[in-house]
């Protein structure tokens, strides 16, 4: 057998072996045990897509499956293919629905590991969320040669500067710290083609918004912005109009509404609040009542409540809408009573303006028909 024929046979053998290994790559994965816990519709109500439908790199698919993901959740089904096209996205989705992977997967897919520049920046409002998000990126991208860095305020700036002298492809952090590094010239963002903003409603609060607007100036003009938020307050809508180009809108949450909800305020001094609360309870029928005080409101999810009492008046319109908007869900009538101190008066006016609603002074008698029918 001639040398050329031997080489040809060897090549055929190699290609057969490659084809076999390509068919068996899933069998070699270290997939965690299946999660058999009950899952809600916001995770299970999918179109039936598979991760392989998005033509992702095999190394990325390996990380996805080894993380325990079986199929895309609804937010991932909506986000991943659109993000891969390069379109801007404005997405409304809750935490706990696979939202982080919805932007991490396309971000990792788009990175060229041979190009040692920052190609993706993920902005988050807190150090805790930055650490969680960078960990998800590292786990999903563990078979890719992608360098992930996390940077937040309250940690050593010098360490971050030293780290940025090494290759970084994906940077996760809080806006102030990344802006600081960009201004110093050590965080070079001229090749960063993707900017992700998670919890955008918080990122666009007065605390962060100026930093974000300055940071965007360091990015190329043709950058892609992926913006995720549980609520769409006025600040998010304004930012979208100014910085996003024909964004694809995703909304996977019930629209919180003030329709059918009567809203009252009662001016009180702080020390009178408990007495006022007792008086309110004596005015009302035995309806479902929920009292909101700042201390107890984090993460509460209420479905069927007729009456909401804001013992502590919210400081912004998104919190107000979250608390009060729930009472009128599913077409039910509702009543919101707000206990307002002298310090709350400006917030009251501002929230009325931002939500385009009217909060009236509480009458001596409350007609039961406005919230119970």
CSV table of C-alpha atoms in Angstrom, one decimal:
chain,number,residue,atom,x,y,z
A,1,UNK,CA,0.0,0.0,0.0
A,2,UNK,CA,1.5,3.4,-1.1
A,3,UNK,CA,2.3,6.2,1.4
A,4,UNK,CA,-0.5,8.4,0.0
A,5,UNK,CA,-3.1,5.7,0.4
A,6,UNK,CA,-2.0,5.1,4.0
A,7,UNK,CA,-2.3,8.8,4.8
A,8,UNK,CA,-5.8,8.8,3.2
A,9,UNK,CA,-6.9,5.8,5.3
A,10,UNK,CA,-5.5,7.5,8.4
A,11,UNK,CA,-7.5,10.7,7.6
A,12,UNK,CA,-10.7,8.7,7.1
A,13,UNK,CA,-10.1,6.9,10.4
A,14,UNK,CA,-9.5,10.2,12.2
A,15,UNK,CA,-12.7,11.7,10.7
A,16,UNK,CA,-14.7,8.6,11.7
A,17,UNK,CA,-13.3,8.9,15.3
A,18,UNK,CA,-14.2,12.6,15.4
A,19,UNK,CA,-17.7,11.9,14.1
A,20,UNK,CA,-18.1,9.2,16.8
A,21,UNK,CA,-16.9,11.5,19.6
A,22,UNK,CA,-19.1,14.3,18.3
A,23,UNK,CA,-22.1,12.0,18.6
A,24,UNK,CA,-21.0,10.9,22.1
A,25,UNK,CA,-20.1,14.3,23.6
A,26,UNK,CA,-23.3,14.5,25.6
A,27,UNK,CA,-22.7,11.0,27.1
A,28,UNK,CA,-19.4,12.2,28.5
A,29,UNK,CA,-20.8,15.2,30.4
A,30,UNK,CA,-21.0,15.3,34.1
A,31,UNK,CA,-24.6,16.2,34.4
A,32,UNK,CA,-26.0,16.8,38.0
A,33,UNK,CA,-29.0,14.8,39.2
A,34,UNK,CA,-32.3,16.0,37.7
A,35,UNK,CA,-34.1,18.6,39.8
A,36,UNK,CA,-37.5,17.0,40.5
A,37,UNK,CA,-38.9,19.9,42.6
A,38,UNK,CA,-42.2,21.5,41.6
A,39,UNK,CA,-41.7,24.4,39.2
A,40,UNK,CA,-44.1,27.3,38.5
A,41,UNK,CA,-45.4,28.3,35.1
A,42,UNK,CA,-43.0,31.3,34.7
A,43,UNK,CA,-40.3,28.6,34.2
A,44,UNK,CA,-42.3,25.7,32.6
A,45,UNK,CA,-44.6,27.6,30.1
A,46,UNK,CA,-42.1,27.2,27.2
A,47,UNK,CA,-42.4,26.9,23.5
A,48,UNK,CA,-40.6,23.6,23.6
A,49,UNK,CA,-37.2,24.9,22.3
A,50,UNK,CA,-33.9,23.1,23.0
A,51,UNK,CA,-30.6,24.8,23.7
A,52,UNK,CA,-29.2,23.1,20.6
A,53,UNK,CA,-31.7,25.0,18.4
A,54,UNK,CA,-29.7,28.2,18.9
A,55,UNK,CA,-26.5,26.8,17.2
A,56,UNK,CA,-24.3,27.6,20.2
A,57,UNK,CA,-20.7,26.5,20.5
A,58,UNK,CA,-20.4,22.9,21.7
A,59,UNK,CA,-18.2,24.0,24.6
A,60,UNK,CA,-20.9,26.4,25.7
A,61,UNK,CA,-23.6,23.7,25.4
A,62,UNK,CA,-21.4,21.5,27.6
A,63,UNK,CA,-21.4,24.1,30.3
A,64,UNK,CA,-25.1,24.7,30.0
A,65,UNK,CA,-25.9,21.0,30.5
A,66,UNK,CA,-23.4,20.5,33.2
A,67,UNK,CA,-25.0,23.3,35.1
A,68,UNK,CA,-28.1,21.2,35.2
A,69,UNK,CA,-30.1,23.2,32.6
A,70,UNK,CA,-32.2,20.8,30.5
A,71,UNK,CA,-34.3,23.2,28.3
A,72,UNK,CA,-34.5,27.0,28.0
A,73,UNK,CA,-37.0,28.7,30.3
A,74,UNK,CA,-39.5,31.2,28.8
A,75,UNK,CA,-37.2,34.2,29.4
A,76,UNK,CA,-34.3,32.3,27.8
A,77,UNK,CA,-36.4,31.3,24.8
A,78,UNK,CA,-37.3,34.9,24.2
A,79,UNK,CA,-33.9,36.4,25.0
A,80,UNK,CA,-31.2,34.1,23.6
A,81,UNK,CA,-32.1,34.1,19.9
A,82,UNK,CA,-32.8,37.8,19.8
A,83,UNK,CA,-29.6,38.7,21.6
A,84,UNK,CA,-27.6,36.5,19.2
A,85,UNK,CA,-28.8,38.7,16.3
A,86,UNK,CA,-27.3,41.8,17.8
A,87,UNK,CA,-30.5,43.6,18.6
A,88,UNK,CA,-31.0,45.7,21.7
A,89,UNK,CA,-33.4,44.1,24.3
A,90,UNK,CA,-35.6,45.6,27.0
A,91,UNK,CA,-36.9,42.6,29.0
A,92,UNK,CA,-39.2,42.5,32.0
A,93,UNK,CA,-38.8,39.3,34.0
A,94,UNK,CA,-38.8,38.2,37.6
A,95,UNK,CA,-35.7,36.8,39.5
A,96,UNK,CA,-35.7,33.0,39.7
A,97,UNK,CA,-36.8,32.4,36.1
A,98,UNK,CA,-33.4,31.8,34.5
A,99,UNK,CA,-32.9,35.5,33.8
A,100,UNK,CA,-29.2,35.5,34.5
A,101,UNK,CA,-28.5,32.7,32.0
A,102,UNK,CA,-30.8,34.5,29.5
A,103,UNK,CA,-28.1,37.1,29.0
A,104,UNK,CA,-25.0,35.2,30.0
A,105,UNK,CA,-25.5,32.5,27.4
A,106,UNK,CA,-25.6,34.9,24.3
A,107,UNK,CA,-22.8,37.0,25.9
A,108,UNK,CA,-20.5,34.0,26.2
A,109,UNK,CA,-21.4,32.8,22.7
A,110,UNK,CA,-20.4,36.2,21.2
A,111,UNK,CA,-17.0,36.4,22.8
A,112,UNK,CA,-13.9,35.6,20.8
A,113,UNK,CA,-11.5,34.1,23.3
A,114,UNK,CA,-8.5,34.7,20.9
A,115,UNK,CA,-9.1,38.5,21.1
A,116,UNK,CA,-7.8,39.6,24.5
A,117,UNK,CA,-10.0,42.6,25.0
A,118,UNK,CA,-13.0,43.3,27.1
A,119,UNK,CA,-15.9,42.3,24.9
A,120,UNK,CA,-18.9,42.2,27.3
A,121,UNK,CA,-19.7,44.3,30.4
A,122,UNK,CA,-22.5,43.2,32.8
A,123,UNK,CA,-23.6,45.9,35.2
A,124,UNK,CA,-25.4,45.0,38.4
A,125,UNK,CA,-26.4,47.2,41.4
A,126,UNK,CA,-24.7,45.2,44.3
A,127,UNK,CA,-21.6,43.3,45.1
A,128,UNK,CA,-23.6,40.2,46.0
A,129,UNK,CA,-25.3,40.1,42.6
A,130,UNK,CA,-22.0,40.8,40.9
A,131,UNK,CA,-20.4,37.7,42.6
A,132,UNK,CA,-23.4,35.6,41.8
A,133,UNK,CA,-23.5,36.7,38.1
A,134,UNK,CA,-19.8,36.2,37.5
A,135,UNK,CA,-20.1,32.7,39.1
A,136,UNK,CA,-22.9,31.8,36.6
A,137,UNK,CA,-20.7,33.1,33.7
A,138,UNK,CA,-17.7,31.0,34.9
A,139,UNK,CA,-19.8,27.9,35.3
A,140,UNK,CA,-21.5,28.2,31.9
A,141,UNK,CA,-18.3,29.1,30.2
A,142,UNK,CA,-16.0,26.6,31.9
A,143,UNK,CA,-15.2,24.7,28.7
A,144,UNK,CA,-14.6,28.0,26.8
A,145,UNK,CA,-11.2,29.8,27.2
A,146,UNK,CA,-13.0,33.0,28.5
A,147,UNK,CA,-11.6,35.1,31.3
A,148,UNK,CA,-14.2,36.5,33.6
A,149,UNK,CA,-13.5,39.3,36.1
A,150,UNK,CA,-15.7,40.8,38.8
A,151,UNK,CA,-15.1,44.3,40.2
A,152,UNK,CA,-17.1,46.2,42.8
A,153,UNK,CA,-16.7,49.1,45.2
A,154,UNK,CA,-15.4,48.3,48.6
A,155,UNK,CA,-12.6,46.1,47.4
A,156,UNK,CA,-9.0,46.8,46.5
A,157,UNK,CA,-8.7,49.1,43.5
A,158,UNK,CA,-5.0,48.2,43.2
A,159,UNK,CA,-5.8,44.5,42.9
A,160,UNK,CA,-8.4,45.3,40.1
A,161,UNK,CA,-5.8,47.4,38.2
A,162,UNK,CA,-3.3,44.5,38.4
A,163,UNK,CA,-5.9,42.0,37.2
A,164,UNK,CA,-6.8,44.2,34.2
A,165,UNK,CA,-3.2,43.9,33.0
A,166,UNK,CA,-4.1,40.3,32.4
A,167,UNK,CA,-6.6,39.2,29.7
A,168,UNK,CA,-10.2,39.9,30.5
A,169,UNK,CA,-13.0,39.1,28.1
A,170,UNK,CA,-16.1,39.5,30.3
A,171,UNK,CA,-16.3,42.1,33.1
A,172,UNK,CA,-19.0,42.0,35.8
A,173,UNK,CA,-19.4,44.8,38.3
A,174,UNK,CA,-21.0,47.8,39.8
A,175,UNK,CA,-21.2,51.0,37.7
A,176,UNK,CA,-19.1,53.3,40.0
A,177,UNK,CA,-16.1,51.0,40.1
A,178,UNK,CA,-16.1,50.2,36.4
A,179,UNK,CA,-16.3,53.9,35.6
A,180,UNK,CA,-13.4,54.6,38.0
A,181,UNK,CA,-11.3,52.0,36.2
A,182,UNK,CA,-12.3,53.3,32.8
A,183,UNK,CA,-11.4,56.9,33.7
A,184,UNK,CA,-8.0,55.7,34.9
A,185,UNK,CA,-7.4,54.2,31.4
A,186,UNK,CA,-6.9,50.6,32.8
A,187,UNK,CA,-10.3,49.3,31.9
A,188,UNK,CA,-10.4,49.8,28.1
A,189,UNK,CA,-13.9,49.5,26.7
A,190,UNK,CA,-13.5,50.6,23.0
A,191,UNK,CA,-13.9,46.9,21.9
A,192,UNK,CA,-16.8,46.2,24.2
A,193,UNK,CA,-19.7,45.3,21.9
A,194,UNK,CA,-22.3,44.1,24.5
A,195,UNK,CA,-23.5,46.0,27.6
A,196,UNK,CA,-25.9,44.1,29.9
A,197,UNK,CA,-27.8,45.9,32.7
A,198,UNK,CA,-29.4,43.6,35.2
A,199,UNK,CA,-31.9,45.0,37.7
A,200,UNK,CA,-32.1,48.1,35.5
A,201,UNK,CA,-34.7,49.7,37.6
A,202,UNK,CA,-32.2,49.9,40.4
A,203,UNK,CA,-29.3,50.8,38.1
A,204,UNK,CA,-31.2,53.8,36.8
A,205,UNK,CA,-31.8,55.2,40.3
A,206,UNK,CA,-30.2,58.6,41.0
A,207,UNK,CA,-27.4,56.7,42.8
A,208,UNK,CA,-26.1,55.0,39.7
A,209,UNK,CA,-27.6,56.7,36.6
A,210,UNK,CA,-24.9,59.4,36.2
A,211,UNK,CA,-22.2,56.8,36.3
A,212,UNK,CA,-23.9,54.6,33.7
A,213,UNK,CA,-24.4,57.5,31.3
A,214,UNK,CA,-20.7,58.4,31.6
A,215,UNK,CA,-19.7,54.8,31.2
A,216,UNK,CA,-21.6,54.4,27.9
A,217,UNK,CA,-19.4,57.1,26.4
A,218,UNK,CA,-16.5,54.8,26.7
A,219,UNK,CA,-18.2,52.1,24.6
A,220,UNK,CA,-18.3,52.0,20.8
A,221,UNK,CA,-21.2,53.6,19.0
A,222,UNK,CA,-22.5,50.3,17.6
A,223,UNK,CA,-22.6,48.5,21.0
A,224,UNK,CA,-25.6,46.3,21.9
A,225,UNK,CA,-27.5,46.9,25.1
A,226,UNK,CA,-29.5,44.2,26.9
A,227,UNK,CA,-31.6,45.6,29.7
A,228,UNK,CA,-33.4,43.5,32.2
A,229,UNK,CA,-35.8,44.7,34.9
A,230,UNK,CA,-38.6,43.4,37.1
A,231,UNK,CA,-40.4,46.8,36.8
A,232,UNK,CA,-40.4,49.5,34.1
A,233,UNK,CA,-40.5,52.8,36.0
A,234,UNK,CA,-40.2,56.1,34.1
A,235,UNK,CA,-36.4,56.1,34.5
A,236,UNK,CA,-36.2,52.8,32.5
A,237,UNK,CA,-38.5,54.1,29.7
A,238,UNK,CA,-36.5,57.4,29.4
A,239,UNK,CA,-33.2,55.5,29.2
A,240,UNK,CA,-34.6,53.1,26.6
A,241,UNK,CA,-35.7,56.1,24.4
A,242,UNK,CA,-32.2,57.7,24.7
A,243,UNK,CA,-29.8,54.8,24.4
A,244,UNK,CA,-31.5,51.7,22.9
A,245,UNK,CA,-31.9,51.3,19.1
A,246,UNK,CA,-35.2,49.8,18.1
A,247,UNK,CA,-35.2,47.4,21.1
A,248,UNK,CA,-37.0,44.1,21.1
A,249,UNK,CA,-39.4,44.2,24.0
A,250,UNK,CA,-40.0,41.1,26.2
A,251,UNK,CA,-42.6,41.2,28.9
A,252,UNK,CA,-43.1,38.0,30.9
A,253,UNK,CA,-44.8,39.5,33.9
A,254,UNK,CA,-48.4,40.4,34.8
A,255,UNK,CA,-48.8,44.1,34.2
A,256,UNK,CA,-49.2,45.7,37.6
A,257,UNK,CA,-52.0,48.2,37.3
A,258,UNK,CA,-53.8,50.8,39.4
A,259,UNK,CA,-57.1,50.2,37.5
A,260,UNK,CA,-60.0,49.5,39.8
A,261,UNK,CA,-58.0,50.7,42.8
A,262,UNK,CA,-59.2,53.6,44.9
A,263,UNK,CA,-56.3,55.4,46.6
A,264,UNK,CA,-56.5,57.6,49.7
A,265,UNK,CA,-53.9,59.3,51.9
A,266,UNK,CA,-54.2,60.3,55.5
A,267,UNK,CA,-51.8,63.0,57.0
A,268,UNK,CA,-50.5,61.7,60.3
A,269,UNK,CA,-47.6,62.2,62.6
A,270,UNK,CA,-45.3,59.3,63.0
A,271,UNK,CA,-46.4,58.6,66.6
A,272,UNK,CA,-50.1,58.6,65.5
A,273,UNK,CA,-49.7,55.8,63.0
A,274,UNK,CA,-50.7,52.9,65.2
A,275,UNK,CA,-53.8,54.7,66.5
A,276,UNK,CA,-54.7,55.6,62.9
A,277,UNK,CA,-54.3,52.0,61.8
A,278,UNK,CA,-56.7,50.9,64.6
A,279,UNK,CA,-59.2,53.5,63.4
A,280,UNK,CA,-58.9,52.2,59.8
A,281,UNK,CA,-59.5,48.7,60.8
A,282,UNK,CA,-62.6,49.8,62.7
A,283,UNK,CA,-63.9,51.5,59.4
A,284,UNK,CA,-63.5,48.4,57.2
A,285,UNK,CA,-65.4,45.3,56.7
A,286,UNK,CA,-63.8,41.9,57.2
A,287,UNK,CA,-61.9,42.1,54.0
A,288,UNK,CA,-58.5,40.8,53.0
A,289,UNK,CA,-56.1,43.6,54.3
A,290,UNK,CA,-52.4,43.8,53.9
A,291,UNK,CA,-50.3,46.3,55.9
A,292,UNK,CA,-46.9,47.3,54.4
A,293,UNK,CA,-44.2,48.7,56.7
A,294,UNK,CA,-40.7,49.1,55.3
A,295,UNK,CA,-39.3,46.5,57.7
A,296,UNK,CA,-41.5,43.6,56.4
A,297,UNK,CA,-42.0,44.2,52.7
A,298,UNK,CA,-39.0,42.6,51.0
A,299,UNK,CA,-39.9,39.7,48.8
A,300,UNK,CA,-43.6,39.5,49.8
A,301,UNK,CA,-45.8,38.2,47.0
A,302,UNK,CA,-49.6,38.8,47.5
A,303,UNK,CA,-52.2,37.5,45.1
A,304,UNK,CA,-55.7,38.1,46.5
A,305,UNK,CA,-55.7,41.2,48.7
A,306,UNK,CA,-58.6,43.8,48.6
A,307,UNK,CA,-57.0,46.4,50.8
A,308,UNK,CA,-53.4,47.7,51.1
A,309,UNK,CA,-52.3,50.0,53.8
A,310,UNK,CA,-49.0,51.7,53.4
A,311,UNK,CA,-48.0,52.2,57.1
A,312,UNK,CA,-44.7,53.5,55.7
A,313,UNK,CA,-45.2,55.4,52.5
A,314,UNK,CA,-42.9,54.1,49.6
A,315,UNK,CA,-40.0,56.3,48.5
A,316,UNK,CA,-40.4,55.6,44.8
A,317,UNK,CA,-43.2,54.9,42.3
A,318,UNK,CA,-42.0,51.3,41.4
A,319,UNK,CA,-42.3,50.2,45.1
A,320,UNK,CA,-45.7,51.9,45.3
A,321,UNK,CA,-46.9,50.1,42.2
A,322,UNK,CA,-45.6,46.8,43.5
A,323,UNK,CA,-47.5,47.2,46.8
A,324,UNK,CA,-50.7,48.8,45.6
A,325,UNK,CA,-50.9,47.3,42.1
A,326,UNK,CA,-51.3,43.9,43.6
A,327,UNK,CA,-54.6,44.7,45.2
A,328,UNK,CA,-56.4,45.2,41.9
A,329,UNK,CA,-55.0,42.1,40.1
A,330,UNK,CA,-57.2,39.8,38.1
A,331,UNK,CA,-59.8,42.5,37.6
A,332,UNK,CA,-60.7,42.7,41.3
A,333,UNK,CA,-61.5,46.0,43.0
A,334,UNK,CA,-59.1,47.3,45.5
A,335,UNK,CA,-58.4,50.1,48.1
A,336,UNK,CA,-55.1,51.6,49.0
A,337,UNK,CA,-54.7,53.8,52.1
A,338,UNK,CA,-51.4,55.7,52.6
A,339,UNK,CA,-50.3,57.0,55.9
A,340,UNK,CA,-48.4,60.2,55.0
A,341,UNK,CA,-46.1,62.2,57.3
A,342,UNK,CA,-44.8,65.7,56.7
A,343,UNK,CA,-41.6,64.2,55.2
A,344,UNK,CA,-43.6,62.0,52.7
A,345,UNK,CA,-45.4,64.9,51.1
A,346,UNK,CA,-42.9,65.4,48.2
A,347,UNK,CA,-42.8,61.6,47.5
A,348,UNK,CA,-46.6,61.6,47.4
A,349,UNK,CA,-46.7,64.3,44.8
A,350,UNK,CA,-43.9,62.8,42.7
A,351,UNK,CA,-45.4,59.3,42.7
A,352,UNK,CA,-48.8,60.7,41.6
A,353,UNK,CA,-47.0,62.5,38.7
A,354,UNK,CA,-44.9,59.5,37.6
A,355,UNK,CA,-47.8,57.0,37.7
A,356,UNK,CA,-50.3,59.5,36.3
A,357,UNK,CA,-52.7,58.8,39.1
A,358,UNK,CA,-54.6,60.6,41.8
A,359,UNK,CA,-54.3,59.8,45.5
A,360,UNK,CA,-57.2,61.6,47.3
A,361,UNK,CA,-57.6,62.6,51.0
A,362,UNK,CA,-59.3,59.9,53.0
A,363,UNK,CA,-63.1,60.7,53.6
A,364,UNK,CA,-64.7,60.3,57.1
A,365,UNK,CA,-66.5,57.2,55.9
A,366,UNK,CA,-65.2,54.6,53.3
A,367,UNK,CA,-67.8,53.1,51.1
A,368,UNK,CA,-67.4,49.3,51.2
A,369,UNK,CA,-68.6,49.1,47.6
A,370,UNK,CA,-65.3,50.6,46.3
A,371,UNK,CA,-63.3,47.6,47.3
A,372,UNK,CA,-65.8,44.8,48.0
A,373,UNK,CA,-68.3,43.6,45.5
